[in-house]
PDB file of C-alpha atoms in Angstrom:
ATOM      1  CA  VAL A  24     -17.141 -14.623  15.508  1.00  0.00           C
ATOM      2  CA  THR A  25     -14.439 -16.852  16.945  1.00  0.00           C
ATOM      3  CA  ILE A  26     -15.125 -20.579  16.516  1.00  0.00           C
ATOM      4  CA  LEU A  27     -13.076 -23.314  18.161  1.00  0.00           C
ATOM      5  CA  GLY A  28     -11.206 -25.060  15.346  1.00  0.00           C
ATOM      6  CA  ALA A  29     -12.581 -28.494  16.145  1.00  0.00           C
ATOM      7  CA  ALA A  30     -16.146 -27.113  16.052  1.00  0.00           C
ATOM      8  CA  ALA A  31     -15.809 -25.141  12.811  1.00  0.00           C
ATOM      9  CA  PRO A  32     -18.068 -26.259   9.939  1.00  0.00           C
ATOM     10  CA  ILE A  33     -15.128 -27.309   7.767  1.00  0.00           C
ATOM     11  CA  ALA A  34     -13.678 -29.368  10.618  1.00  0.00           C
ATOM     12  CA  VAL A  35     -16.740 -31.416  11.481  1.00  0.00           C
ATOM     13  CA  ALA A  36     -17.023 -32.653   7.890  1.00  0.00           C
ATOM     14  CA  SER A  37     -15.186 -35.985   7.988  1.00  0.00           C
ATOM     15  CA  TRP A  38     -15.613 -36.926   4.334  1.00  0.00           C
ATOM     16  CA  ASP A  39     -13.633 -36.058   1.203  1.00  0.00           C
ATOM     17  CA  THR A  40     -15.131 -33.387  -1.003  1.00  0.00           C
ATOM     18  CA  GLU A  41     -15.512 -33.997  -4.722  1.00  0.00           C
ATOM     19  CA  CYS A  42     -15.442 -30.260  -5.435  1.00  0.00           C
ATOM     20  CA  PHE A  43     -12.160 -29.099  -6.948  1.00  0.00           C
ATOM     21  CA  GLY A  44     -11.207 -25.473  -7.548  1.00  0.00           C
ATOM     22  CA  THR A  45     -14.411 -23.920  -6.225  1.00  0.00           C
ATOM     23  CA  SER A  46     -14.986 -20.314  -7.230  1.00  0.00           C
ATOM     24  CA  LEU A  47     -15.907 -19.110  -3.724  1.00  0.00           C
ATOM     25  CA  VAL A  48     -12.686 -20.270  -2.058  1.00  0.00           C
ATOM     26  CA  ARG A  49     -10.521 -19.152  -4.969  1.00  0.00           C
ATOM     27  CA  ALA A  50     -12.177 -15.728  -5.023  1.00  0.00           C
ATOM     28  CA  TYR A  51     -11.600 -15.374  -1.276  1.00  0.00           C
ATOM     29  CA  ALA A  52      -7.903 -16.226  -1.628  1.00  0.00           C
ATOM     30  CA  ASP A  53      -7.536 -13.839  -4.553  1.00  0.00           C
ATOM     31  CA  LEU A  54      -9.199 -11.041  -2.576  1.00  0.00           C
ATOM     32  CA  VAL A  55      -6.833 -11.482   0.362  1.00  0.00           C
ATOM     33  CA  VAL A  56      -3.690 -11.648  -1.780  1.00  0.00           C
ATOM     34  CA  ARG A  57      -4.667  -8.615  -3.891  1.00  0.00           C
ATOM     35  CA  SER A  58      -5.810  -6.587  -0.878  1.00  0.00           C
ATOM     36  CA  LEU A  59      -2.339  -6.990   0.624  1.00  0.00           C
ATOM     37  CA  GLY A  60      -0.671  -5.999  -2.659  1.00  0.00           C
ATOM     38  CA  LEU A  61       0.983  -9.401  -3.025  1.00  0.00           C
ATOM     39  CA  HIS A  62      -0.391 -10.471  -6.414  1.00  0.00           C
ATOM     40  CA  TYR A  63       2.870  -9.479  -8.139  1.00  0.00           C
ATOM     41  CA  VAL A  64       5.119 -11.102  -5.551  1.00  0.00           C
ATOM     42  CA  ASN A  65       6.369 -13.756  -8.009  1.00  0.00           C
ATOM     43  CA  LYS A  66       7.031 -11.348 -10.882  1.00  0.00           C
ATOM     44  CA  GLY A  67      10.320 -12.180 -12.614  1.00  0.00           C
ATOM     45  CA  ARG A  68      10.673 -15.512 -10.842  1.00  0.00           C
ATOM     46  CA  ASP A  69      12.068 -18.463 -12.818  1.00  0.00           C
ATOM     47  CA  GLN A  70       9.147 -20.810 -13.512  1.00  0.00           C
ATOM     48  CA  LYS A  71      11.362 -23.832 -12.844  1.00  0.00           C
ATOM     49  CA  THR A  72      12.084 -22.693  -9.304  1.00  0.00           C
ATOM     50  CA  VAL A  73       9.995 -24.721  -6.883  1.00  0.00           C
ATOM     51  CA  VAL A  74       9.744 -23.349  -3.351  1.00  0.00           C
ATOM     52  CA  VAL A  75       9.152 -25.980  -0.666  1.00  0.00           C
ATOM     53  CA  THR A  76       7.850 -24.610   2.645  1.00  0.00           C
ATOM     54  CA  TYR A  77       8.060 -26.775   5.740  1.00  0.00           C
ATOM     55  CA  ASN A  78       5.179 -25.484   7.850  1.00  0.00           C
ATOM     56  CA  THR A  79       6.560 -26.093  11.329  1.00  0.00           C
ATOM     57  CA  ARG A  80       4.451 -26.517  14.426  1.00  0.00           C
ATOM     58  CA  ARG A  81       6.485 -25.122  17.280  1.00  0.00           C
ATOM     59  CA  THR A  82       5.647 -23.863  20.744  1.00  0.00           C
ATOM     60  CA  GLN A  83       5.995 -20.098  21.181  1.00  0.00           C
ATOM     61  CA  SER A  84       6.174 -18.028  24.346  1.00  0.00           C
ATOM     62  CA  GLN A  85       3.106 -16.044  23.332  1.00  0.00           C
ATOM     63  CA  TRP A  86       0.026 -16.554  21.194  1.00  0.00           C
ATOM     64  CA  PRO A  87       0.321 -14.633  17.882  1.00  0.00           C
ATOM     65  CA  GLU A  88      -3.149 -13.121  18.444  1.00  0.00           C
ATOM     66  CA  ARG A  89      -1.684 -11.329  21.464  1.00  0.00           C
ATOM     67  CA  GLN A  90       1.776 -10.734  20.041  1.00  0.00           C
ATOM     68  CA  PHE A  91       0.530  -8.860  16.971  1.00  0.00           C
ATOM     69  CA  CYS A  92      -2.562  -7.236  18.473  1.00  0.00           C
ATOM     70  CA  ASP A  93      -2.747  -3.454  18.044  1.00  0.00           C
ATOM     71  CA  THR A  94      -5.742  -1.824  19.701  1.00  0.00           C
ATOM     72  CA  ASP A  95      -5.048   1.579  18.146  1.00  0.00           C
ATOM     73  CA  ASN A  96      -5.087   0.313  14.558  1.00  0.00           C
ATOM     74  CA  SER A  97      -7.697  -2.431  14.596  1.00  0.00           C
ATOM     75  CA  TYR A  98     -11.145  -3.168  15.974  1.00  0.00           C
ATOM     76  CA  PHE A  99      -9.720  -5.680  18.449  1.00  0.00           C
ATOM     77  CA  ASP A 100      -9.418  -4.724  22.112  1.00  0.00           C
ATOM     78  CA  CYS A 101      -6.101  -6.291  23.013  1.00  0.00           C
ATOM     79  CA  GLY A 102      -7.025  -6.090  26.665  1.00  0.00           C
ATOM     80  CA  GLN A 103      -9.404  -8.976  26.048  1.00  0.00           C
ATOM     81  CA  LEU A 104      -6.490 -11.268  25.196  1.00  0.00           C
ATOM     82  CA  GLY A 105      -4.826 -11.196  28.595  1.00  0.00           C
ATOM     83  CA  HIS A 106      -5.780 -14.826  29.212  1.00  0.00           C
ATOM     84  CA  LEU A 107      -3.554 -15.983  26.324  1.00  0.00           C
ATOM     85  CA  LYS A 108      -0.306 -16.889  28.053  1.00  0.00           C
ATOM     86  CA  SER A 109       2.275 -19.401  26.828  1.00  0.00           C
ATOM     87  CA  ARG A 110       1.355 -21.292  23.693  1.00  0.00           C
ATOM     88  CA  GLY A 111       1.510 -25.042  24.127  1.00  0.00           C
ATOM     89  CA  LEU A 112       0.829 -27.325  21.181  1.00  0.00           C
ATOM     90  CA  GLY A 113       0.207 -30.971  20.496  1.00  0.00           C
ATOM     91  CA  ARG A 114       1.183 -32.898  17.343  1.00  0.00           C
ATOM     92  CA  GLN A 115       4.687 -31.452  17.252  1.00  0.00           C
ATOM     93  CA  VAL A 116       7.269 -33.239  15.112  1.00  0.00           C
ATOM     94  CA  ARG A 117       9.750 -34.759  17.546  1.00  0.00           C
ATOM     95  CA  ASN A 118      12.624 -34.760  15.069  1.00  0.00           C
ATOM     96  CA  ASP A 119      11.804 -31.305  13.742  1.00  0.00           C
ATOM     97  CA  ASN A 120      15.432 -30.354  13.008  1.00  0.00           C
ATOM     98  CA  ALA A 121      16.090 -33.628  11.187  1.00  0.00           C
ATOM     99  CA  VAL A 122      13.015 -33.066   9.002  1.00  0.00           C
ATOM    100  CA  GLU A 123      14.166 -29.546   8.196  1.00  0.00           C
ATOM    101  CA  GLN A 124      17.633 -30.774   7.214  1.00  0.00           C
ATOM    102  CA  ALA A 125      16.247 -33.664   5.155  1.00  0.00           C
ATOM    103  CA  LEU A 126      14.058 -31.308   3.147  1.00  0.00           C
ATOM    104  CA  LYS A 127      17.050 -29.011   2.670  1.00  0.00           C
ATOM    105  CA  SER A 128      18.757 -31.858   0.798  1.00  0.00           C
ATOM    106  CA  LEU A 129      16.134 -31.491  -1.964  1.00  0.00           C
ATOM    107  CA  GLU A 130      18.051 -28.425  -3.146  1.00  0.00           C
ATOM    108  CA  GLY A 131      20.885 -30.621  -4.408  1.00  0.00           C
ATOM    109  CA  MET A 132      18.706 -33.166  -6.195  1.00  0.00           C
ATOM    110  CA  THR A 133      17.817 -33.522  -9.885  1.00  0.00           C
ATOM    111  CA  PHE A 134      14.176 -33.801 -10.926  1.00  0.00           C
ATOM    112  CA  SER A 135      12.638 -35.225 -14.076  1.00  0.00           C
ATOM    113  CA  ASN A 136      10.723 -32.005 -14.805  1.00  0.00           C
ATOM    114  CA  GLY A 137      13.800 -29.831 -14.407  1.00  0.00           C
ATOM    115  CA  ALA A 138      12.691 -28.285 -11.123  1.00  0.00           C
ATOM    116  CA  LYS A 139      15.199 -26.234  -9.149  1.00  0.00           C
ATOM    117  CA  VAL A 140      14.224 -26.490  -5.509  1.00  0.00           C
ATOM    118  CA  LYS A 141      14.539 -23.974  -2.718  1.00  0.00           C
ATOM    119  CA  THR A 142      13.437 -24.954   0.779  1.00  0.00           C
ATOM    120  CA  ARG A 143      12.588 -23.053   3.933  1.00  0.00           C
ATOM    121  CA  ALA A 144      11.207 -23.848   7.372  1.00  0.00           C
ATOM    122  CA  VAL A 145       8.597 -21.352   8.524  1.00  0.00           C
ATOM    123  CA  ASP A 146       6.969 -20.833  11.909  1.00  0.00           C
ATOM    124  CA  PHE A 147       3.912 -18.809  10.923  1.00  0.00           C
ATOM    125  CA  SER A 148       3.213 -17.807  14.531  1.00  0.00           C
ATOM    126  CA  THR A 149       6.260 -15.504  14.437  1.00  0.00           C
ATOM    127  CA  LEU A 150       4.990 -13.515  11.418  1.00  0.00           C
ATOM    128  CA  ASP A 151       2.364 -10.831  11.040  1.00  0.00           C
ATOM    129  CA  PHE A 152      -0.565 -11.511   8.705  1.00  0.00           C
ATOM    130  CA  LYS A 153       0.947  -9.962   5.576  1.00  0.00           C
ATOM    131  CA  GLY A 154       4.197 -11.827   6.138  1.00  0.00           C
ATOM    132  CA  GLN A 155       2.299 -15.084   6.427  1.00  0.00           C
ATOM    133  CA  ILE A 156       0.355 -14.550   3.197  1.00  0.00           C
ATOM    134  CA  GLU A 157       3.530 -13.589   1.343  1.00  0.00           C
ATOM    135  CA  ILE A 158       5.035 -16.937   2.326  1.00  0.00           C
ATOM    136  CA  ASP A 159       1.894 -18.696   1.094  1.00  0.00           C
ATOM    137  CA  ALA A 160       1.833 -16.866  -2.243  1.00  0.00           C
ATOM    138  CA  THR A 161       5.419 -17.899  -2.960  1.00  0.00           C
ATOM    139  CA  THR A 162       5.060 -21.557  -1.943  1.00  0.00           C
ATOM    140  CA  ASP A 163       4.804 -24.375  -4.515  1.00  0.00           C
ATOM    141  CA  LEU A 164       4.813 -27.280  -2.062  1.00  0.00           C
ATOM    142  CA  MET A 165       3.750 -26.996   1.565  1.00  0.00           C
ATOM    143  CA  ILE A 166       4.574 -29.799   3.990  1.00  0.00           C
ATOM    144  CA  GLY A 167       3.522 -29.945   7.605  1.00  0.00           C
ATOM    145  CA  PRO A 168       1.827 -31.878  10.398  1.00  0.00           C
ATOM    146  CA  HIS A 169      -1.941 -31.701  10.793  1.00  0.00           C
ATOM    147  CA  GLY A 170      -2.841 -28.400  12.421  1.00  0.00           C
ATOM    148  CA  ALA A 171      -4.432 -25.017  11.809  1.00  0.00           C
ATOM    149  CA  GLY A 172      -1.340 -23.749   9.971  1.00  0.00           C
ATOM    150  CA  LEU A 173      -2.242 -25.869   6.952  1.00  0.00           C
ATOM    151  CA  MET A 174      -5.111 -23.460   6.312  1.00  0.00           C
ATOM    152  CA  HIS A 175      -2.390 -21.407   4.615  1.00  0.00           C
ATOM    153  CA  ASN A 176      -2.531 -23.707   1.590  1.00  0.00           C
ATOM    154  CA  VAL A 177      -5.604 -21.747   0.449  1.00  0.00           C
ATOM    155  CA  PHE A 178      -3.382 -18.805  -0.519  1.00  0.00           C
ATOM    156  CA  MET A 179      -0.797 -20.778  -2.504  1.00  0.00           C
ATOM    157  CA  PRO A 180      -0.400 -20.470  -6.301  1.00  0.00           C
ATOM    158  CA  ASP A 181      -2.551 -22.555  -8.636  1.00  0.00           C
ATOM    159  CA  ARG A 182       0.207 -25.066  -9.359  1.00  0.00           C
ATOM    160  CA  ALA A 183       0.949 -25.714  -5.690  1.00  0.00           C
ATOM    161  CA  ALA A 184       0.520 -28.893  -3.661  1.00  0.00           C
ATOM    162  CA  LEU A 185       0.022 -29.800  -0.008  1.00  0.00           C
ATOM    163  CA  ILE A 186       1.426 -32.778   1.900  1.00  0.00           C
ATOM    164  CA  GLU A 187      -0.271 -33.244   5.265  1.00  0.00           C
ATOM    165  CA  LEU A 188       1.545 -35.403   7.812  1.00  0.00           C
ATOM    166  CA  TRP A 189      -0.863 -37.337   9.998  1.00  0.00           C
ATOM    167  CA  ILE A 190       0.985 -37.758  13.270  1.00  0.00           C
ATOM    168  CA  ASP A 191      -0.264 -38.600  16.744  1.00  0.00           C
ATOM    169  CA  GLY A 192      -3.696 -39.821  15.645  1.00  0.00           C
ATOM    170  CA  SER A 193      -4.874 -37.038  13.331  1.00  0.00           C
ATOM    171  CA  SER A 194      -5.682 -39.108  10.220  1.00  0.00           C
ATOM    172  CA  ALA A 195      -9.475 -38.954  10.589  1.00  0.00           C
ATOM    173  CA  ASN A 196      -9.538 -35.232   9.890  1.00  0.00           C
ATOM    174  CA  ARG A 197     -10.348 -34.367   6.278  1.00  0.00           C
ATOM    175  CA  HIS A 198     -10.678 -30.591   6.329  1.00  0.00           C
ATOM    176  CA  PHE A 199      -7.236 -29.810   4.918  1.00  0.00           C
ATOM    177  CA  HIS A 200      -7.836 -32.283   2.104  1.00  0.00           C
ATOM    178  CA  ASN A 201     -11.056 -30.415   1.384  1.00  0.00           C
ATOM    179  CA  LEU A 202      -9.478 -26.959   1.622  1.00  0.00           C
ATOM    180  CA  ALA A 203      -6.767 -28.042  -0.808  1.00  0.00           C
ATOM    181  CA  PHE A 204      -9.340 -29.408  -3.243  1.00  0.00           C
ATOM    182  CA  TRP A 205     -11.554 -26.336  -2.983  1.00  0.00           C
ATOM    183  CA  SER A 206      -8.461 -24.244  -3.749  1.00  0.00           C
ATOM    184  CA  GLY A 207      -7.545 -26.352  -6.765  1.00  0.00           C
ATOM    185  CA  HIS A 208      -4.366 -27.760  -5.229  1.00  0.00           C
ATOM    186  CA  ALA A 209      -2.900 -31.242  -5.358  1.00  0.00           C
ATOM    187  CA  TYR A 210      -3.058 -32.973  -1.980  1.00  0.00           C
ATOM    188  CA  GLN A 211      -1.610 -35.973  -0.219  1.00  0.00           C
ATOM    189  CA  GLY A 212      -2.274 -37.006   3.368  1.00  0.00           C
ATOM    190  CA  VAL A 213       0.185 -39.489   4.818  1.00  0.00           C
ATOM    191  CA  GLN A 214       0.170 -41.494   8.030  1.00  0.00           C
ATOM    192  CA  MET A 215       3.498 -40.893   9.754  1.00  0.00           C
ATOM    193  CA  GLY A 216       5.101 -42.064  12.927  1.00  0.00           C
ATOM    194  CA  ASN A 217       6.576 -39.515  15.288  1.00  0.00           C
ATOM    195  CA  PRO A 218       9.557 -39.072  14.943  1.00  0.00           C
ATOM    196  CA  VAL A 219       8.894 -38.695  11.223  1.00  0.00           C
ATOM    197  CA  ASP A 220      10.531 -41.100   8.770  1.00  0.00           C
ATOM    198  CA  THR A 221      12.675 -38.636   6.811  1.00  0.00           C
ATOM    199  CA  ASN A 222      13.395 -41.053   3.956  1.00  0.00           C
ATOM    200  CA  LYS A 223       9.690 -41.655   3.420  1.00  0.00           C
ATOM    201  CA  LEU A 224       9.062 -37.918   3.574  1.00  0.00           C
ATOM    202  CA  LEU A 225      11.769 -37.185   1.001  1.00  0.00           C
ATOM    203  CA  ASN A 226      10.285 -39.696  -1.429  1.00  0.00           C
ATOM    204  CA  LEU A 227       6.861 -38.081  -1.027  1.00  0.00           C
ATOM    205  CA  ALA A 228       8.313 -34.615  -1.556  1.00  0.00           C
ATOM    206  CA  LYS A 229      10.272 -35.661  -4.661  1.00  0.00           C
ATOM    207  CA  SER A 230       7.175 -37.227  -6.193  1.00  0.00           C
ATOM    208  CA  ALA A 231       5.088 -34.119  -5.499  1.00  0.00           C
ATOM    209  CA  ILE A 232       7.739 -31.819  -6.967  1.00  0.00           C
ATOM    210  CA  GLU A 233       7.948 -33.821 -10.180  1.00  0.00           C
ATOM    211  CA  LYS A 234       4.165 -33.606 -10.612  1.00  0.00           C
ATOM    212  CA  ILE A 235       4.136 -29.798 -10.516  1.00  0.00           C
ATOM    213  CA  ASP A 236       3.356 -28.285 -13.903  1.00  0.00           C
ATOM    214  CA  LEU A 237       6.263 -25.895 -14.360  1.00  0.00           C
ATOM    215  CA  GLN A 238       4.591 -24.362 -17.402  1.00  0.00           C
ATOM    216  CA  THR A 239       1.995 -22.853 -15.071  1.00  0.00           C
ATOM    217  CA  LEU A 240       3.008 -19.458 -13.780  1.00  0.00           C
ATOM    218  CA  PRO A 241       3.555 -19.242 -10.004  1.00  0.00           C
ATOM    219  CA  TRP A 242       0.699 -16.769  -9.383  1.00  0.00           C
ATOM    220  CA  GLU A 243       0.167 -13.649 -11.473  1.00  0.00           C
ATOM    221  CA  THR A 244       3.356 -12.274 -13.041  1.00  0.00           C
ATOM    222  CA  SER A 245       2.251  -9.392 -15.234  1.00  0.00           C
TER     223      SER A 245
END
């Protein structure tokens, strides 16, 4: 059953959960990752490598539900999606390219825990479902503006963290804080102007990276 995001049960809860690492959410994430054969995706990866994913929020010419719909191989009737035309979005980062380049500079920095950073900017709406989950399962720090794409933090490794950027009046929403907590992930929500202050963002990212326990394996490796 399709539920408008703003009306979903997790969205209408405007308080911070005290539940951390709940078995139901973790079991759900594990089921999805294993069902797609992605539970070994980090095998052989250097534990000190920290992958930072900038979860972009960009307008696409077509909704992904329509772009990736396949009537012959799913129970969806793609003919019912004809009303989904161009995909307009609010809460887009106005200096998106500058944010991407600022985060890229993390790769040349030194961190107190010995982390070696790799960064990438990802527009999840351009990927099929398996491609999206593979990005999630190999992400140690996800950064992005408030929006449905932050649901992807559920599928990140145990040691991962989420930084949610509250831009354009989205700070009252607590569901991504709660999803991160239920998944057992570190979380920080930050009020940001738009354009985003890249220096402030870099300081937040550096702090989050140095708090990652690099002794914890990035997902299952054996």
